[in-house]
Every structure is written in structure tokens, then in C-alpha cells.
Amino acid sequence: MTLGGHGVESTPNNMLEQDNINKPSHVAIIMDGNGRWAEQQGQPRKVGHEEGMEAVRRVTRRASERGIDVLTLYAFSTENWKRPPQEVHFLMQLPIRFFDTFVPELQEKNVKVNMIGFEDKVPTSTKKAISKAMEQTKDNTGMILNFAFNYGGRAEILEATKELCKKVASNELSVDDIDERLFEEHLMTHSIGDYQDVDLLIRSSGEQRLSNFLLWQNAYSEFYFSELLWPEFNGDVLDEALLSYKNRQRRYGAL
Ligand code: FPP
């Protein structure tokens, strides 16, 4: 496990450009620290989320430039409903504004939008904005920008299990047919295709926990923790994480 520092200026950018050796295909980020950043600025929490949205733009741009195949961002967890109603409302509105202003650039960069999570409880206007962005970018062949919105890892695994049980009960499947590949076909991340496994998991704000994020998919991922709060995050910090990943040896249990 690595704890990222603040050495943004020291990142050797040229070491990452056009370099496919040890590049993660799937990068997933737990964007943490919006509230603390706002508090430090003496601002309401929503200002932190607003700046967090700018960090999403910066990191999306850099990840796409670096040739990452899938960037999954944890934007709203199934546990985030416990926050005060005004904050939940603000977080639900963010995708509407984000896609309204960012889709033209995503088109230009050939980025395809995807979403994982539960649709229940998400306001119709938010669902519409997300579906519209997915529809507008569906033919893009570059990076997949995958938002985890109203997502929870345990709930995802339970849903997959229920689906499989139903298929066994109706004789569509036998218990012995169930293997990792079939299980993955029933996970929400099936929608991102070949890159369901996370290669590099990044979390900002110095916290070092998984918070119910992609529990199955992170089984063999490398972790990178940054002390920076999410609104401070940028492309150079992503480069630091990519550089750290580049120097890791992944053994998947072998020698
Ligand atoms: C965690 O910070 C952040 C969230 C729960 C929301 C993440 C949302 C964004 C980064 C905005 C971008 C979203 C879209 C859809 C473009 P926190 O509020 O838990 O911070 P704290 O731990 O300091 O209180």
C-alpha cells in the first residue's frame, strides 16, 4: 500500500506519455474529502462537491490522455442517503449539470459514459440526464467513464446471487454451472465489458478503506492512497498514482 504525497511538481510526465508498459486498464477512484475541503475554506459542503466536480473533469481528461480503458468514479454510495436531505439533493443534481456542460468535450475525446448502481430512489431528472449522456456517447470507442451512482458492493453481490438462484430454481442453470465468469456476468460491472477487475484503486483524503466499493472487482487491485482532498486532485496526482502502479509487481497469489 502506498501513501501518496504532495510531490505533484516532481512527477516525470514524460515517463508516462505513450507508455503502455504496466498501464492499468481499469482505474477506480474513491473521491473523498469534498466536505473537509469546504470546511477548510470556510464554505458550505456543497462548495466542496462543486469543486469535486471540477476535479472529475481534470482527472477524466488526464485518464483519457493516458489511454486508460475504464475510469470508475464513486460518486454516490448506497450509504450516502444517510446525509442531510439538502446535501443529498445537491449531489443528485450534480450529474445533470456535469453532463450538460461536459458531454461536448467527452464527445471530442471519444469518451463513452456508463453508469453502475441502483436506479431506485434516484430522481427522474437525474436518471434522464445520465441516460441522455450514455445515449449521446454510446458509439464512442475511447475510455469508458463509468460512474458508480447509488452503488454498493454488497448489494451488487446480493443481487447477482439472487439472479443466479432464480435461474437455478427455474432450471435455466445448474449449481455447478456457477463459476467466477458466470458470476461476473451478473454483476453491474458487466456493462463495462472486458475490464471488470479493477487494476488500480485510488482514494483521496488520507482515508484507507474500501467503503463498500467494487468489493468483488477489487480482489486483486493495487491500492494508492493520496493525502490530498478530492477538490485538490488533478491530472498530475493521477500520474503519480500511475507511476506508482507501474513499479508494482502483481503476483495474483503466485510467486
Ligand atoms: C466524498 O466527500 C464525496 C462524495 C460523497 C460525493 C462525490 C461527488 C463528487 C466528487 C462530485 C462529482 C460528481 C459528479 C456526478 C460529476 P465527502 O463529502 O464524504 O467529504 P468529507 O469526508 O470530507 O466529508
Short mmCIF file of C-alpha atoms and ligand atoms in Angstrom, two decimals, residues 31-37 45 48-56 73-77 80 83 87 91 94-96 98-99 147 149 205 207 229-230, ligand 1:
data_model
loop_
_atom_site.label_atom_id
_atom_site.label_comp_id
_atom_site.label_asym_id
_atom_site.label_seq_id
_atom_site.Cartn_x
_atom_site.Cartn_y
_atom_site.Cartn_z
CA MET A 31 -13.31 10.63 -4.37
CA ASP A 32 -13.16 11.58 -0.71
CA GLY A 33 -12.69 14.85 1.14
CA ASN A 34 -15.07 17.33 -0.50
CA GLY A 35 -16.65 18.23 2.84
CA ARG A 36 -13.33 18.70 4.64
CA TRP A 37 -12.00 20.84 1.81
CA ARG A 45 -20.18 21.45 1.99
CA GLY A 48 -16.68 21.16 -1.86
CA HIS A 49 -18.84 18.96 -4.09
CA GLU A 50 -18.86 21.70 -6.71
CA GLU A 51 -15.05 21.79 -6.71
CA GLY A 52 -15.07 17.97 -6.63
CA MET A 53 -16.91 18.10 -9.94
CA GLU A 54 -14.08 20.19 -11.40
CA ALA A 55 -11.59 17.58 -10.19
CA VAL A 56 -13.66 14.95 -12.01
CA LEU A 73 -15.69 7.07 -10.07
CA TYR A 74 -17.58 6.53 -6.81
CA ALA A 75 -19.99 9.45 -7.00
CA PHE A 76 -22.77 8.35 -4.62
CA SER A 77 -22.93 5.27 -2.42
CA ASN A 80 -24.86 8.40 1.20
CA ARG A 83 -26.68 12.55 4.71
CA GLU A 87 -26.81 17.60 0.62
CA LEU A 91 -25.46 15.51 -5.03
CA LEU A 94 -24.66 17.33 -9.89
CA PRO A 95 -24.78 14.78 -12.74
CA ILE A 96 -27.36 16.97 -14.53
CA PHE A 98 -21.94 17.88 -15.15
CA PHE A 99 -23.28 16.21 -18.28
CA PHE A 147 -19.98 6.47 -12.64
CA PHE A 149 -24.07 6.23 -8.53
CA SER A 205 -8.11 12.44 1.59
CA GLU A 207 -8.56 7.58 4.44
CA LEU A 229 -8.59 16.15 -0.56
CA TRP A 230 -10.59 15.37 -3.70
C1 FPP B 1 -16.94 12.37 -0.67
O1 FPP B 1 -16.58 13.52 0.03
C2 FPP B 1 -17.63 12.71 -1.89
C3 FPP B 1 -18.91 12.38 -2.20
C4 FPP B 1 -19.78 11.59 -1.32
C5 FPP B 1 -19.52 12.82 -3.45
C6 FPP B 1 -18.65 12.69 -4.65
C7 FPP B 1 -19.10 13.64 -5.66
C8 FPP B 1 -18.25 14.41 -6.39
C9 FPP B 1 -16.80 14.30 -6.31
C10 FPP B 1 -18.78 15.40 -7.33
C11 FPP B 1 -18.74 14.95 -8.74
C12 FPP B 1 -19.92 14.19 -9.12
C13 FPP B 1 -20.35 14.03 -10.39
C14 FPP B 1 -21.52 13.19 -10.65
C15 FPP B 1 -19.71 14.70 -11.53
P1 FPP B 1 -17.22 13.77 1.46
O2 FPP B 1 -18.42 14.65 1.26
O3 FPP B 1 -17.51 12.48 2.12
O4 FPP B 1 -16.07 14.55 2.15
P2 FPP B 1 -15.70 14.51 3.71
O5 FPP B 1 -15.34 13.09 4.04
O6 FPP B 1 -14.54 15.45 3.80
O7 FPP B 1 -16.90 14.99 4.45
#
